[in-house]
mmCIF file of C-alpha atoms in Angstrom:
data_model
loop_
_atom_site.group_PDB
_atom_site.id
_atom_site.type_symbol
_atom_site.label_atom_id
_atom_site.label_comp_id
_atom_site.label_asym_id
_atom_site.label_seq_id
_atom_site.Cartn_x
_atom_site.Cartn_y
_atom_site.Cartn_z
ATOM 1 C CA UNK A 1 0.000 0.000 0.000
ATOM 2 C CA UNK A 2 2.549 2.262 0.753
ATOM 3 C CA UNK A 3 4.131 1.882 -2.703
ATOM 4 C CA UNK A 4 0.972 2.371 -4.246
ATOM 5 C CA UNK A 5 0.232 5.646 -2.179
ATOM 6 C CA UNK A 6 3.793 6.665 -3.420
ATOM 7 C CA UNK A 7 3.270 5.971 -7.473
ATOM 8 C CA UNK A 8 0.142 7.957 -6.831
ATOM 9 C CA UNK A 9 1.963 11.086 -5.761
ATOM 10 C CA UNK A 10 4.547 10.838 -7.859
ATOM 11 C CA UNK A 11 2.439 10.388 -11.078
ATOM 12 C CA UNK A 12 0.338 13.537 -9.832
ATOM 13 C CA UNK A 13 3.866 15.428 -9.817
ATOM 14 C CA UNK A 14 4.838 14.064 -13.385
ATOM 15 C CA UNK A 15 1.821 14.709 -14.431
ATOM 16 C CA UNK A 16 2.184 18.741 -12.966
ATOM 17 C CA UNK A 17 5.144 18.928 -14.084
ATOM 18 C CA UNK A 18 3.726 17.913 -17.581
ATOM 19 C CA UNK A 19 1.576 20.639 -17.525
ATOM 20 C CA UNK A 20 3.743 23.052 -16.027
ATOM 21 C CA UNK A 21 5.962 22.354 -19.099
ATOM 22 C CA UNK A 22 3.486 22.069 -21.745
ATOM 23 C CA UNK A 23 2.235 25.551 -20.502
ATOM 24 C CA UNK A 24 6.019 26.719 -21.114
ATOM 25 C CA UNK A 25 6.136 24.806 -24.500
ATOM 26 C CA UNK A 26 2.987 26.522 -25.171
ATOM 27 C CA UNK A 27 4.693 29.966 -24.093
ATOM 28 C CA UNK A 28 7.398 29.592 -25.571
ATOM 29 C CA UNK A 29 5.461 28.474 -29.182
ATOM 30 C CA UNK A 30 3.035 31.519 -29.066
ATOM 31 C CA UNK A 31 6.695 34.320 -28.507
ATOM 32 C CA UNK A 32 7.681 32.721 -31.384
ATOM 33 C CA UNK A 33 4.942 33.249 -33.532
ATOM 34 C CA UNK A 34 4.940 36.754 -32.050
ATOM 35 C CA UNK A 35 8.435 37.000 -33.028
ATOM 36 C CA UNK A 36 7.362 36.417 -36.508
ATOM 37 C CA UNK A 37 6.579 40.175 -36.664
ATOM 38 C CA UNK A 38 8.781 43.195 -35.945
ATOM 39 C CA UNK A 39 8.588 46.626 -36.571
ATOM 40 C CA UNK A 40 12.332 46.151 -38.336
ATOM 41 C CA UNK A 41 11.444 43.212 -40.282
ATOM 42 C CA UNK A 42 9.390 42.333 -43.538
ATOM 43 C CA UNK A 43 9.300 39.082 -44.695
ATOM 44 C CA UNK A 44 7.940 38.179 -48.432
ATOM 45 C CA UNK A 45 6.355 34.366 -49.944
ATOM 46 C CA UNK A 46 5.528 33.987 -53.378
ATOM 47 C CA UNK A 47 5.356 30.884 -55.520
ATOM 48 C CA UNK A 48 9.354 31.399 -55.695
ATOM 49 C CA UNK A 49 9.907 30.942 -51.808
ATOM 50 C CA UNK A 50 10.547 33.107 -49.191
ATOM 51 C CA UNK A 51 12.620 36.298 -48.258
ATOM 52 C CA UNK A 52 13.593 38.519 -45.405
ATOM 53 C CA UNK A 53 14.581 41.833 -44.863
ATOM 54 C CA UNK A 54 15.367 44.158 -41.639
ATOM 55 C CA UNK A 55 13.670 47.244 -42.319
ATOM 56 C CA UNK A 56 13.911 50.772 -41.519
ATOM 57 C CA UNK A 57 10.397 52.481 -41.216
ATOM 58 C CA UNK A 58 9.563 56.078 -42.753
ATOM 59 C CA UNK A 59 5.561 56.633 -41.402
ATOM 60 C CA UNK A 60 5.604 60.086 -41.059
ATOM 61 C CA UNK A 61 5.893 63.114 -44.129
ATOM 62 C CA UNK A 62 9.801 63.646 -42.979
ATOM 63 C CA UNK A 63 10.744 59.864 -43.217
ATOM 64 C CA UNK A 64 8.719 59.564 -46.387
ATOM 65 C CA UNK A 65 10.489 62.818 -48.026
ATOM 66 C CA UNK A 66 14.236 61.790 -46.699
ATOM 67 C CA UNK A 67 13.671 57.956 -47.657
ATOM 68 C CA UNK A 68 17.097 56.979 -48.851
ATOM 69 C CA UNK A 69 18.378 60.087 -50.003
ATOM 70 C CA UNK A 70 22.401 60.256 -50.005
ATOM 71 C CA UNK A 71 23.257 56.888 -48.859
ATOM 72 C CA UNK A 72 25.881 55.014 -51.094
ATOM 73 C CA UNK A 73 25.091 51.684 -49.740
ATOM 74 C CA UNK A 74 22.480 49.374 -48.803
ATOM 75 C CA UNK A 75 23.089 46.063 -47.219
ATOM 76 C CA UNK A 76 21.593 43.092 -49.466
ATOM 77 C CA UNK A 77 19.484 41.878 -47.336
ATOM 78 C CA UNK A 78 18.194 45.520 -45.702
ATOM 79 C CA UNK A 79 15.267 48.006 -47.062
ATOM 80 C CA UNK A 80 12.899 50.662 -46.222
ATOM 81 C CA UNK A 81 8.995 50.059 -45.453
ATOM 82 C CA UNK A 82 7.294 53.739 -46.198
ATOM 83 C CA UNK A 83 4.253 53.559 -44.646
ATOM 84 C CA UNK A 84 0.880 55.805 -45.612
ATOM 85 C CA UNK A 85 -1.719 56.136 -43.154
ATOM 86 C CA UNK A 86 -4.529 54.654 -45.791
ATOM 87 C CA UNK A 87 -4.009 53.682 -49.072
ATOM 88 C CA UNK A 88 -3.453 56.038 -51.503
ATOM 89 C CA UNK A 89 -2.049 56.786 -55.010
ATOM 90 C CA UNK A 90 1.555 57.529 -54.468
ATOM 91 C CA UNK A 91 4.710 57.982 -56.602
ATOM 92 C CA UNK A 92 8.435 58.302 -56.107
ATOM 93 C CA UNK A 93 11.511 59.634 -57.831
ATOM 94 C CA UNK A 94 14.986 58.995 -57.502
ATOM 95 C CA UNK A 95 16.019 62.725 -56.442
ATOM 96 C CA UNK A 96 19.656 62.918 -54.437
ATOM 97 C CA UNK A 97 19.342 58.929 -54.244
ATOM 98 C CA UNK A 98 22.915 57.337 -55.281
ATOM 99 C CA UNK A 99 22.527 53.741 -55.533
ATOM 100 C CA UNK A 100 19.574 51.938 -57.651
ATOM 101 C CA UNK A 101 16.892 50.554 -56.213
ATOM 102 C CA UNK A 102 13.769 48.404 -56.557
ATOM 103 C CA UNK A 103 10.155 49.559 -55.867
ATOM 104 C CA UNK A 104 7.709 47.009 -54.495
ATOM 105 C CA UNK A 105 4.664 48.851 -54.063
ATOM 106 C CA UNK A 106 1.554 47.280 -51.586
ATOM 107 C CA UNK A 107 -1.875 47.238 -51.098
ATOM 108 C CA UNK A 108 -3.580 47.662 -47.960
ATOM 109 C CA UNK A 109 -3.717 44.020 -47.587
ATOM 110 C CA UNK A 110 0.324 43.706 -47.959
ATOM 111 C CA UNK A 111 0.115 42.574 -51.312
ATOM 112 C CA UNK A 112 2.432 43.131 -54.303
ATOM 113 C CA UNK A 113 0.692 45.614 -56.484
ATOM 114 C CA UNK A 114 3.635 46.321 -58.762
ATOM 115 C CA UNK A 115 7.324 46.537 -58.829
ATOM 116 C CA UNK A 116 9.542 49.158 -60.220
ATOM 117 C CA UNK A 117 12.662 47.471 -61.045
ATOM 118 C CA UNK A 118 16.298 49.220 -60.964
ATOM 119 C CA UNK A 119 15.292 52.931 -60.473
ATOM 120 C CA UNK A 120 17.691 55.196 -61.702
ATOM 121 C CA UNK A 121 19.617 56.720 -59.678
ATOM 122 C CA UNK A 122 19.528 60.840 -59.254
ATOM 123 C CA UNK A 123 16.265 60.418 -62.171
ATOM 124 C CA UNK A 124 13.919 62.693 -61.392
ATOM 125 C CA UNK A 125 11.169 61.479 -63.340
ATOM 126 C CA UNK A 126 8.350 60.308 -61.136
ATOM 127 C CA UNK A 127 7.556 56.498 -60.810
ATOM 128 C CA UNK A 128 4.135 55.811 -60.545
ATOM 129 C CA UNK A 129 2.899 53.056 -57.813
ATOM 130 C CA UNK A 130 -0.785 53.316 -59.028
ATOM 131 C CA UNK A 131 -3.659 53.782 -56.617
ATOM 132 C CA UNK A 132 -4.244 51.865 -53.258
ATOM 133 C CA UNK A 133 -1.113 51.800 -51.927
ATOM 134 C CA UNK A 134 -0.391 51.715 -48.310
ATOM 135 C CA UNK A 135 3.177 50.813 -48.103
ATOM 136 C CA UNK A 136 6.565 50.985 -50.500
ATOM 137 C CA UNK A 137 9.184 48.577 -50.184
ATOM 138 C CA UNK A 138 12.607 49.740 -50.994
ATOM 139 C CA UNK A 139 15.753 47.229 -51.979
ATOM 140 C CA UNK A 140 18.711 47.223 -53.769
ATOM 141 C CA UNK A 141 18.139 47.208 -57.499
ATOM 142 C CA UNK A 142 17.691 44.122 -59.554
ATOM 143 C CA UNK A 143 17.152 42.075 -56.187
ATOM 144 C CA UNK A 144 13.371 41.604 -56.656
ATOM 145 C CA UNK A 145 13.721 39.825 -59.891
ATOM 146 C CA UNK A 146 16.218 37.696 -58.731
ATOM 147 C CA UNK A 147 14.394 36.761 -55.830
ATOM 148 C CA UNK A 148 11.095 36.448 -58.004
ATOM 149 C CA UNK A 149 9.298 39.088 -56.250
ATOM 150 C CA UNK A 150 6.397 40.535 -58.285
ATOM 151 C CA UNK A 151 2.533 40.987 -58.089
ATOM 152 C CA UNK A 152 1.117 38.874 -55.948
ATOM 153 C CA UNK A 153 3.918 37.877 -53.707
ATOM 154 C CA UNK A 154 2.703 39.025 -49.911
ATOM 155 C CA UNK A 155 4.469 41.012 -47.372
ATOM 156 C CA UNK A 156 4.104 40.208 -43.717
ATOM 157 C CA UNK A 157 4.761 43.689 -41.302
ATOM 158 C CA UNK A 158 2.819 44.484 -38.340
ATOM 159 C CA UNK A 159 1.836 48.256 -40.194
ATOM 160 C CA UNK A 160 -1.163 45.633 -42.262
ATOM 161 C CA UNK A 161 -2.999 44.975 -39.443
ATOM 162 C CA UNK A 162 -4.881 41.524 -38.536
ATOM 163 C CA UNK A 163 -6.802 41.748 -42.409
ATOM 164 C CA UNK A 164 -3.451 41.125 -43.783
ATOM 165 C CA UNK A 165 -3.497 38.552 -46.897
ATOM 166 C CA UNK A 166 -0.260 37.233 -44.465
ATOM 167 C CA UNK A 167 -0.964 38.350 -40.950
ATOM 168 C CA UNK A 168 1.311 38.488 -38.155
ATOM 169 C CA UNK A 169 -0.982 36.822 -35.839
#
C-alpha cells in the first residue's frame, strides 16, 4: 500500500510537471509566432519561396520625403517600409538617391501591387505606384527579380494589421 500511495503522488507530480511544461512549450510556441513580426522586419512568400529583410520604417511626411536620399550603400538583405496612413495613389523619384533601387509597391492588404525594377539613380522622373497603396518597399536594385518578387507575392509587417493577406498573428 505504501508503494501504491507513493506511485500515486509521484504520477500527480509528473503529471504537474507535464503541464507546467506544456504551458512553457505553449509559451514559448506563441513568442515565437509573435516573433514572426517586428517593426524592423518584412518578410515576403511567393510561388518562388521566401525572403527577409530588416527594415527601416519612414511613417511620417519627414521619413517619407528623406527615404534613402544620399546613402551610397544598402546592405543586401536591408530596405525601407514607407508607410501611408490609408491607401493612396503615391509615386516616387529617384532625387539625391545614389545607388539603384527596386520599388515594391503594396496594397492595404500587404500585397504586391507592382514593382519598379532598378530605379535610376539621381532620375527625377516620377515612378508611378498606381492607386491603393499603403506601403513601398525599398531594396537594392535588380534584387526583386532575382528573388522572383512581383505581383502577388505578400508582405508580412505588423503596419497591415490583422486583415493582412499574411498576418502576423
Amino acid at each position: 500500500m505504501g508503494k501504491r500511495a507513493r506511485s500515486g503522488r509521484g504520477l500527480r507530480k509528473i503529471a504537474v510537471r507535464a503541464a507546467a511544461a506544456g504551458l512553457l512549450v505553449w509559451a514559448v510556441a506563441g513568442a515565437a509566432r509573435a516573433a514572426d513580426c517586428a517593426e524592423t522586419r518584412v518578410d515576403l512568400r511567393g510561388d518562388w519561396g521566401t525572403a527577409r529583410f530588416t527594415v527601416e520604417i519612414a511613417d511620417d511626411e519627414a521619413e517619407r520625403a528623406l527615404g534613402l536620399m544620399n546613402r551610397t550603400h544598402l546592405a543586401g538583405s536591408a530596405g525601407m517600409l514607407f508607410v501611408y496612413p490609408d491607401p493612396q495613389p503615391v509615386a516616387f523619384w529617384m532625387e539625391n538617391t545614389l545607388i539603384p533601387l527596386d520599388m515594391i509597391f503594396l496594397d492595404g492588404a500587404g500585397r504586391v501591387k507592382k514593382v519598379h525594377a532598378d530605379a535610376e539613380p539621381l532620375d527625377r522622373r516620377p515612378i508611378d505606384g498606381g492607386p491603393g497603396i499603403l506601403a513601398v518597399l525599398e531594396i537594392n536594385g535588380g534584387l526583386a527579380g532575382r528573388l522572383g518578387i512581383a505581383p502577388g507575392t505578400e508582405l508580412r509587417h505588423p503596419a497591415f494589421g490583422p486583415d493582412a493577406a499574411w498576418p502576423c498573428d
